[in-house]
JSON list of C-alpha atoms in Angstrom, two decimals:
[
{"chain": "A", "resi": 1, "resn": "MET", "atom": "CA", "xyz": [-6.53, -20.17, 3.16]},
{"chain": "A", "resi": 2, "resn": "HIS", "atom": "CA", "xyz": [-7.56, -18.23, 6.17]},
{"chain": "A", "resi": 3, "resn": "TRP", "atom": "CA", "xyz": [-10.19, -15.92, 5.98]},
{"chain": "A", "resi": 4, "resn": "SER", "atom": "CA", "xyz": [-10.71, -13.08, 8.33]},
{"chain": "A", "resi": 5, "resn": "ASP", "atom": "CA", "xyz": [-14.11, -11.14, 8.18]},
{"chain": "A", "resi": 6, "resn": "GLN", "atom": "CA", "xyz": [-12.42, -7.70, 10.62]},
{"chain": "A", "resi": 7, "resn": "PRO", "atom": "CA", "xyz": [-8.83, -6.17, 9.28]},
{"chain": "A", "resi": 8, "resn": "PRO", "atom": "CA", "xyz": [-5.78, -7.54, 11.58]},
{"chain": "A", "resi": 9, "resn": "PRO", "atom": "CA", "xyz": [-5.22, -5.36, 14.33]},
{"chain": "A", "resi": 10, "resn": "PHE", "atom": "CA", "xyz": [-2.12, -2.97, 14.47]},
{"chain": "A", "resi": 11, "resn": "GLU", "atom": "CA", "xyz": [-0.23, -5.39, 16.37]},
{"chain": "A", "resi": 12, "resn": "HIS", "atom": "CA", "xyz": [-0.63, -8.52, 14.11]},
{"chain": "A", "resi": 13, "resn": "TRP", "atom": "CA", "xyz": [0.31, -5.77, 11.10]},
{"chain": "A", "resi": 14, "resn": "THR", "atom": "CA", "xyz": [4.08, -5.81, 13.95]},
{"chain": "A", "resi": 15, "resn": "GLU", "atom": "CA", "xyz": [4.39, -8.99, 14.34]},
{"chain": "A", "resi": 16, "resn": "MET", "atom": "CA", "xyz": [3.75, -9.84, 9.93]},
{"chain": "A", "resi": 17, "resn": "LEU", "atom": "CA", "xyz": [6.47, -6.76, 9.04]},
{"chain": "A", "resi": 18, "resn": "GLY", "atom": "CA", "xyz": [8.50, -8.04, 12.43]},
{"chain": "A", "resi": 19, "resn": "SER", "atom": "CA", "xyz": [8.30, -11.62, 11.71]},
{"chain": "A", "resi": 20, "resn": "CYS", "atom": "CA", "xyz": [10.17, -9.97, 7.24]},
{"chain": "A", "resi": 21, "resn": "ARG", "atom": "CA", "xyz": [13.59, -10.96, 6.76]},
{"chain": "A", "resi": 22, "resn": "ARG", "atom": "CA", "xyz": [13.71, -9.65, 3.31]},
{"chain": "A", "resi": 23, "resn": "SER", "atom": "CA", "xyz": [10.17, -7.35, 1.71]},
{"chain": "A", "resi": 24, "resn": "ALA", "atom": "CA", "xyz": [7.25, -6.75, 1.94]},
{"chain": "A", "resi": 25, "resn": "VAL", "atom": "CA", "xyz": [5.61, -5.52, -1.08]},
{"chain": "A", "resi": 26, "resn": "HIS", "atom": "CA", "xyz": [2.29, -4.02, -1.37]},
{"chain": "A", "resi": 27, "resn": "LEU", "atom": "CA", "xyz": [-0.28, -3.49, -4.64]},
{"chain": "A", "resi": 28, "resn": "GLU", "atom": "CA", "xyz": [-3.29, -1.48, -4.19]},
{"chain": "A", "resi": 29, "resn": "MET", "atom": "CA", "xyz": [-5.57, -1.23, -7.50]},
{"chain": "A", "resi": 30, "resn": "ARG", "atom": "CA", "xyz": [-8.48, 0.73, -6.19]},
{"chain": "A", "resi": 31, "resn": "ASP", "atom": "CA", "xyz": [-9.42, 4.03, -6.26]},
{"chain": "A", "resi": 32, "resn": "ALA", "atom": "CA", "xyz": [-11.03, 4.91, -3.68]},
{"chain": "A", "resi": 33, "resn": "TYR", "atom": "CA", "xyz": [-10.84, 3.30, 0.08]},
{"chain": "A", "resi": 34, "resn": "ALA", "atom": "CA", "xyz": [-12.69, 4.12, 2.55]},
{"chain": "A", "resi": 35, "resn": "VAL", "atom": "CA", "xyz": [-10.50, 2.74, 5.47]},
{"chain": "A", "resi": 36, "resn": "THR", "atom": "CA", "xyz": [-11.89, 4.23, 8.68]},
{"chain": "A", "resi": 37, "resn": "ASP", "atom": "CA", "xyz": [-8.32, 4.95, 9.99]},
{"chain": "A", "resi": 38, "resn": "GLU", "atom": "CA", "xyz": [-7.86, 7.34, 6.83]},
{"chain": "A", "resi": 39, "resn": "ASP", "atom": "CA", "xyz": [-11.58, 9.19, 8.30]},
{"chain": "A", "resi": 40, "resn": "VAL", "atom": "CA", "xyz": [-10.18, 12.41, 10.32]},
{"chain": "A", "resi": 41, "resn": "LEU", "atom": "CA", "xyz": [-7.06, 12.73, 7.23]},
{"chain": "A", "resi": 42, "resn": "LEU", "atom": "CA", "xyz": [-9.29, 12.56, 4.55]},
{"chain": "A", "resi": 43, "resn": "GLN", "atom": "CA", "xyz": [-11.85, 15.49, 5.54]},
{"chain": "A", "resi": 44, "resn": "ALA", "atom": "CA", "xyz": [-9.04, 17.12, 6.98]},
{"chain": "A", "resi": 45, "resn": "TRP", "atom": "CA", "xyz": [-7.28, 17.18, 4.30]},
{"chain": "A", "resi": 46, "resn": "LYS", "atom": "CA", "xyz": [-10.63, 17.87, 2.20]},
{"chain": "A", "resi": 47, "resn": "ALA", "atom": "CA", "xyz": [-10.69, 20.84, 3.92]},
{"chain": "A", "resi": 48, "resn": "GLY", "atom": "CA", "xyz": [-7.11, 22.62, 1.94]},
{"chain": "A", "resi": 49, "resn": "HIS", "atom": "CA", "xyz": [-4.67, 21.31, 5.18]},
{"chain": "A", "resi": 50, "resn": "ARG", "atom": "CA", "xyz": [-1.61, 19.96, 3.94]},
{"chain": "A", "resi": 51, "resn": "GLU", "atom": "CA", "xyz": [1.26, 18.13, 5.69]},
{"chain": "A", "resi": 52, "resn": "ASP", "atom": "CA", "xyz": [4.00, 19.53, 5.79]},
{"chain": "A", "resi": 53, "resn": "PRO", "atom": "CA", "xyz": [7.26, 17.99, 5.40]},
{"chain": "A", "resi": 54, "resn": "ASP", "atom": "CA", "xyz": [8.90, 19.86, 8.08]},
{"chain": "A", "resi": 55, "resn": "ASP", "atom": "CA", "xyz": [6.61, 19.58, 10.85]},
{"chain": "A", "resi": 56, "resn": "ARG", "atom": "CA", "xyz": [7.66, 15.78, 11.19]},
{"chain": "A", "resi": 57, "resn": "ASP", "atom": "CA", "xyz": [5.70, 15.65, 14.82]},
{"chain": "A", "resi": 58, "resn": "SER", "atom": "CA", "xyz": [2.61, 16.18, 13.01]},
{"chain": "A", "resi": 59, "resn": "TRP", "atom": "CA", "xyz": [2.30, 13.91, 10.80]},
{"chain": "A", "resi": 60, "resn": "TRP", "atom": "CA", "xyz": [4.68, 11.40, 12.30]},
{"chain": "A", "resi": 61, "resn": "ARG", "atom": "CA", "xyz": [1.74, 8.31, 12.94]},
{"chain": "A", "resi": 62, "resn": "PRO", "atom": "CA", "xyz": [2.88, 4.37, 14.48]},
{"chain": "A", "resi": 63, "resn": "TRP", "atom": "CA", "xyz": [2.44, 2.64, 10.73]},
{"chain": "A", "resi": 64, "resn": "LEU", "atom": "CA", "xyz": [5.23, 5.49, 9.88]},
{"chain": "A", "resi": 65, "resn": "SER", "atom": "CA", "xyz": [7.26, 3.90, 12.48]},
{"chain": "A", "resi": 66, "resn": "LEU", "atom": "CA", "xyz": [6.82, 0.55, 12.53]},
{"chain": "A", "resi": 67, "resn": "VAL", "atom": "CA", "xyz": [8.07, 0.83, 8.25]},
{"chain": "A", "resi": 68, "resn": "GLU", "atom": "CA", "xyz": [10.97, 2.60, 9.86]},
{"chain": "A", "resi": 69, "resn": "GLU", "atom": "CA", "xyz": [11.88, -0.16, 11.77]},
{"chain": "A", "resi": 70, "resn": "THR", "atom": "CA", "xyz": [11.23, -2.90, 9.19]},
{"chain": "A", "resi": 71, "resn": "THR", "atom": "CA", "xyz": [13.44, -1.13, 6.89]},
{"chain": "A", "resi": 72, "resn": "GLY", "atom": "CA", "xyz": [16.00, -0.04, 9.50]},
{"chain": "A", "resi": 73, "resn": "ARG", "atom": "CA", "xyz": [16.34, -3.89, 10.00]},
{"chain": "A", "resi": 74, "resn": "GLY", "atom": "CA", "xyz": [17.24, -3.84, 5.98]},
{"chain": "A", "resi": 75, "resn": "VAL", "atom": "CA", "xyz": [13.55, -5.50, 4.76]},
{"chain": "A", "resi": 76, "resn": "GLN", "atom": "CA", "xyz": [12.96, -3.63, 1.61]},
{"chain": "A", "resi": 77, "resn": "MET", "atom": "CA", "xyz": [9.14, -1.62, 1.44]},
{"chain": "A", "resi": 78, "resn": "ARG", "atom": "CA", "xyz": [7.51, -1.22, -2.04]},
{"chain": "A", "resi": 79, "resn": "ARG", "atom": "CA", "xyz": [3.65, -0.59, -2.54]},
{"chain": "A", "resi": 80, "resn": "ALA", "atom": "CA", "xyz": [3.11, 0.24, -5.98]},
{"chain": "A", "resi": 81, "resn": "ARG", "atom": "CA", "xyz": [-0.51, 1.75, -7.32]},
{"chain": "A", "resi": 82, "resn": "ILE", "atom": "CA", "xyz": [-2.33, 1.38, -9.83]},
{"chain": "A", "resi": 83, "resn": "VAL", "atom": "CA", "xyz": [-4.54, 4.44, -10.65]},
{"chain": "A", "resi": 84, "resn": "SER", "atom": "CA", "xyz": [-7.29, 5.14, -13.23]},
{"chain": "A", "resi": 85, "resn": "GLU", "atom": "CA", "xyz": [-6.65, 8.22, -14.69]},
{"chain": "A", "resi": 86, "resn": "PRO", "atom": "CA", "xyz": [-7.81, 11.29, -14.26]},
{"chain": "A", "resi": 87, "resn": "VAL", "atom": "CA", "xyz": [-7.72, 10.40, -11.19]},
{"chain": "A", "resi": 88, "resn": "THR", "atom": "CA", "xyz": [-9.86, 10.40, -7.94]},
{"chain": "A", "resi": 89, "resn": "GLU", "atom": "CA", "xyz": [-9.76, 12.39, -5.26]},
{"chain": "A", "resi": 90, "resn": "TYR", "atom": "CA", "xyz": [-9.24, 9.87, -3.18]},
{"chain": "A", "resi": 91, "resn": "ILE", "atom": "CA", "xyz": [-5.74, 9.27, -5.09]},
{"chain": "A", "resi": 92, "resn": "LYS", "atom": "CA", "xyz": [-4.80, 12.91, -4.60]},
{"chain": "A", "resi": 93, "resn": "PHE", "atom": "CA", "xyz": [-4.75, 12.75, -1.49]},
{"chain": "A", "resi": 94, "resn": "GLU", "atom": "CA", "xyz": [-3.05, 9.23, -1.13]},
{"chain": "A", "resi": 95, "resn": "TYR", "atom": "CA", "xyz": [-0.31, 11.08, -3.80]},
{"chain": "A", "resi": 96, "resn": "ASP", "atom": "CA", "xyz": [-0.08, 14.10, -1.32]},
{"chain": "A", "resi": 97, "resn": "GLY", "atom": "CA", "xyz": [0.41, 12.50, 1.66]},
{"chain": "A", "resi": 98, "resn": "THR", "atom": "CA", "xyz": [2.50, 9.82, 0.46]},
{"chain": "A", "resi": 99, "resn": "PHE", "atom": "CA", "xyz": [6.39, 11.24, 1.14]},
{"chain": "A", "resi": 100, "resn": "THR", "atom": "CA", "xyz": [6.07, 10.25, 4.74]},
{"chain": "A", "resi": 101, "resn": "ASN", "atom": "CA", "xyz": [5.87, 6.45, 3.00]},
{"chain": "A", "resi": 102, "resn": "ILE", "atom": "CA", "xyz": [9.02, 7.98, 1.46]},
{"chain": "A", "resi": 103, "resn": "ILE", "atom": "CA", "xyz": [10.96, 9.26, 5.17]},
{"chain": "A", "resi": 104, "resn": "ALA", "atom": "CA", "xyz": [9.85, 5.96, 6.15]},
{"chain": "A", "resi": 105, "resn": "GLY", "atom": "CA", "xyz": [11.71, 4.29, 3.99]},
{"chain": "A", "resi": 106, "resn": "GLU", "atom": "CA", "xyz": [9.08, 2.74, 1.47]},
{"chain": "A", "resi": 107, "resn": "GLN", "atom": "CA", "xyz": [9.68, 2.91, -1.96]},
{"chain": "A", "resi": 108, "resn": "VAL", "atom": "CA", "xyz": [6.19, 4.19, -4.17]},
{"chain": "A", "resi": 109, "resn": "ARG", "atom": "CA", "xyz": [5.76, 3.67, -7.89]},
{"chain": "A", "resi": 110, "resn": "TRP", "atom": "CA", "xyz": [2.49, 4.68, -9.53]},
{"chain": "A", "resi": 111, "resn": "LEU", "atom": "CA", "xyz": [0.99, 2.90, -12.45]},
{"chain": "A", "resi": 112, "resn": "PRO", "atom": "CA", "xyz": [-1.94, 4.83, -14.85]},
{"chain": "A", "resi": 113, "resn": "ARG", "atom": "CA", "xyz": [-4.51, 2.12, -15.24]},
{"chain": "A", "resi": 114, "resn": "ARG", "atom": "CA", "xyz": [-4.06, 1.98, -18.89]},
{"chain": "A", "resi": 115, "resn": "ASP", "atom": "CA", "xyz": [-0.49, 0.76, -18.77]},
{"chain": "A", "resi": 116, "resn": "ALA", "atom": "CA", "xyz": [-2.36, -2.35, -16.96]},
{"chain": "A", "resi": 117, "resn": "SER", "atom": "CA", "xyz": [-4.26, -3.68, -18.91]},
{"chain": "A", "resi": 118, "resn": "SER", "atom": "CA", "xyz": [-2.01, -6.24, -20.50]},
{"chain": "A", "resi": 119, "resn": "LEU", "atom": "CA", "xyz": [-0.59, -7.83, -17.30]},
{"chain": "A", "resi": 120, "resn": "ALA", "atom": "CA", "xyz": [-2.63, -10.58, -15.10]},
{"chain": "A", "resi": 121, "resn": "LEU", "atom": "CA", "xyz": [-2.77, -9.36, -11.54]},
{"chain": "A", "resi": 122, "resn": "PRO", "atom": "CA", "xyz": [-4.62, -11.42, -8.58]},
{"chain": "A", "resi": 123, "resn": "GLY", "atom": "CA", "xyz": [-8.60, -9.61, -8.30]},
{"chain": "A", "resi": 124, "resn": "ASN", "atom": "CA", "xyz": [-7.53, -7.51, -4.85]},
{"chain": "A", "resi": 125, "resn": "ASP", "atom": "CA", "xyz": [-5.37, -5.82, -3.04]},
{"chain": "A", "resi": 126, "resn": "PHE", "atom": "CA", "xyz": [-2.15, -7.54, -1.50]},
{"chain": "A", "resi": 127, "resn": "TRP", "atom": "CA", "xyz": [0.52, -7.79, 0.67]},
{"chain": "A", "resi": 128, "resn": "LEU", "atom": "CA", "xyz": [3.62, -10.59, -0.59]},
{"chain": "A", "resi": 129, "resn": "LEU", "atom": "CA", "xyz": [6.06, -10.42, 2.19]},
{"chain": "A", "resi": 130, "resn": "ASP", "atom": "CA", "xyz": [9.49, -12.06, 1.75]},
{"chain": "A", "resi": 131, "resn": "ASP", "atom": "CA", "xyz": [7.36, -14.05, -1.62]},
{"chain": "A", "resi": 132, "resn": "GLU", "atom": "CA", "xyz": [6.17, -16.34, 0.41]},
{"chain": "A", "resi": 133, "resn": "ARG", "atom": "CA", "xyz": [2.68, -15.19, 2.46]},
{"chain": "A", "resi": 134, "resn": "VAL", "atom": "CA", "xyz": [-0.45, -13.52, 0.65]},
{"chain": "A", "resi": 135, "resn": "ILE", "atom": "CA", "xyz": [-1.98, -11.42, 2.68]},
{"chain": "A", "resi": 136, "resn": "PHE", "atom": "CA", "xyz": [-5.36, -10.16, 0.31]},
{"chain": "A", "resi": 137, "resn": "ASN", "atom": "CA", "xyz": [-7.26, -7.48, 1.39]},
{"chain": "A", "resi": 138, "resn": "HIS", "atom": "CA", "xyz": [-10.56, -7.22, 0.42]},
{"chain": "A", "resi": 139, "resn": "PHE", "atom": "CA", "xyz": [-13.00, -4.06, 0.30]},
{"chain": "A", "resi": 140, "resn": "ALA", "atom": "CA", "xyz": [-16.65, -3.77, -0.85]},
{"chain": "A", "resi": 141, "resn": "GLY", "atom": "CA", "xyz": [-17.77, -1.90, -3.21]},
{"chain": "A", "resi": 142, "resn": "ASN", "atom": "CA", "xyz": [-18.05, 1.62, -1.35]},
{"chain": "A", "resi": 143, "resn": "GLY", "atom": "CA", "xyz": [-14.22, 0.36, -0.52]},
{"chain": "A", "resi": 144, "resn": "ALA", "atom": "CA", "xyz": [-14.49, -0.19, 3.34]},
{"chain": "A", "resi": 145, "resn": "GLU", "atom": "CA", "xyz": [-12.43, -3.09, 4.50]},
{"chain": "A", "resi": 146, "resn": "THR", "atom": "CA", "xyz": [-14.13, -6.17, 4.59]},
{"chain": "A", "resi": 147, "resn": "GLY", "atom": "CA", "xyz": [-11.46, -8.65, 5.87]},
{"chain": "A", "resi": 148, "resn": "HIS", "atom": "CA", "xyz": [-8.32, -10.00, 4.83]},
{"chain": "A", "resi": 149, "resn": "GLU", "atom": "CA", "xyz": [-7.49, -13.55, 3.66]},
{"chain": "A", "resi": 150, "resn": "TRP", "atom": "CA", "xyz": [-4.48, -15.24, 4.04]},
{"chain": "A", "resi": 151, "resn": "THR", "atom": "CA", "xyz": [-2.16, -18.15, 2.24]},
{"chain": "A", "resi": 152, "resn": "ASP", "atom": "CA", "xyz": [1.16, -19.61, 2.10]},
{"chain": "A", "resi": 153, "resn": "ASP", "atom": "CA", "xyz": [0.73, -21.32, -0.94]},
{"chain": "A", "resi": 154, "resn": "PRO", "atom": "CA", "xyz": [3.67, -21.24, -3.13]},
{"chain": "A", "resi": 155, "resn": "GLU", "atom": "CA", "xyz": [1.90, -21.39, -6.47]},
{"chain": "A", "resi": 156, "resn": "VAL", "atom": "CA", "xyz": [-0.09, -18.07, -5.23]},
{"chain": "A", "resi": 157, "resn": "ALA", "atom": "CA", "xyz": [2.87, -16.18, -3.31]},
{"chain": "A", "resi": 158, "resn": "ARG", "atom": "CA", "xyz": [3.86, -16.85, -7.40]},
{"chain": "A", "resi": 159, "resn": "LEU", "atom": "CA", "xyz": [1.24, -15.47, -8.82]},
{"chain": "A", "resi": 160, "resn": "CYS", "atom": "CA", "xyz": [1.55, -12.00, -6.78]},
{"chain": "A", "resi": 161, "resn": "GLU", "atom": "CA", "xyz": [5.27, -12.13, -7.45]},
{"chain": "A", "resi": 162, "resn": "THR", "atom": "CA", "xyz": [4.65, -11.99, -10.87]},
{"chain": "A", "resi": 163, "resn": "ALA", "atom": "CA", "xyz": [2.37, -9.68, -10.69]},
{"chain": "A", "resi": 164, "resn": "PHE", "atom": "CA", "xyz": [3.92, -7.35, -8.16]},
{"chain": "A", "resi": 165, "resn": "ASP", "atom": "CA", "xyz": [7.29, -7.65, -10.08]},
{"chain": "A", "resi": 166, "resn": "THR", "atom": "CA", "xyz": [5.59, -6.95, -13.24]},
{"chain": "A", "resi": 167, "resn": "VAL", "atom": "CA", "xyz": [3.57, -3.48, -12.06]},
{"chain": "A", "resi": 168, "resn": "TRP", "atom": "CA", "xyz": [6.30, -2.35, -10.69]},
{"chain": "A", "resi": 169, "resn": "GLN", "atom": "CA", "xyz": [8.33, -2.41, -13.56]},
{"chain": "A", "resi": 170, "resn": "ARG", "atom": "CA", "xyz": [6.30, -0.24, -15.67]},
{"chain": "A", "resi": 171, "resn": "ALA", "atom": "CA", "xyz": [5.68, 2.06, -12.93]},
{"chain": "A", "resi": 172, "resn": "THR", "atom": "CA", "xyz": [6.48, 5.28, -12.35]},
{"chain": "A", "resi": 173, "resn": "PRO", "atom": "CA", "xyz": [8.58, 5.97, -9.05]},
{"chain": "A", "resi": 174, "resn": "HIS", "atom": "CA", "xyz": [6.73, 8.56, -6.99]},
{"chain": "A", "resi": 175, "resn": "GLU", "atom": "CA", "xyz": [8.67, 11.48, -7.72]},
{"chain": "A", "resi": 176, "resn": "ASP", "atom": "CA", "xyz": [8.44, 11.33, -11.26]},
{"chain": "A", "resi": 177, "resn": "TYR", "atom": "CA", "xyz": [4.56, 10.56, -11.18]},
{"chain": "A", "resi": 178, "resn": "HIS", "atom": "CA", "xyz": [2.30, 13.91, -11.74]},
{"chain": "A", "resi": 179, "resn": "PRO", "atom": "CA", "xyz": [-1.36, 12.59, -11.10]},
{"chain": "A", "resi": 180, "resn": "ARG", "atom": "CA", "xyz": [-3.51, 14.22, -13.80]}
]
């Protein structure tokens, strides 16, 4: 395993997703994140701003272009979110902006935490690329990013693949989920 105490730069994500051939899946299990890149967006959302689906230029960001390029090559991108209900303000913010991920080509599902009690899950959020490479995301208690852990250990990849697939099967597609 490799440990990094800094989040990977965007160029690294471009390289990682650019090397994907089949799939990139992401499991999120926190009820709040304090990701620096989202600060301005979150504050605007709290002040009442909502993205206009018809004004793509106002909300399209480099990450969404990368998702669109990746899915355009035939790579399946899926994201599952395990959330406590009632949901936090942050999850409401995420939910309101998820249409942008979907327009870019990502599939998103939501699983209420109470429906995940019987699942064996890794201790951290992760990305699994092509069912072979795992990137664990580490966060402080306040939701700030503290680094990443990378591995291509086949047993760890299988654990994450099984966990994600089980969550995906139980989870509700974004268009059918209504946070409470």
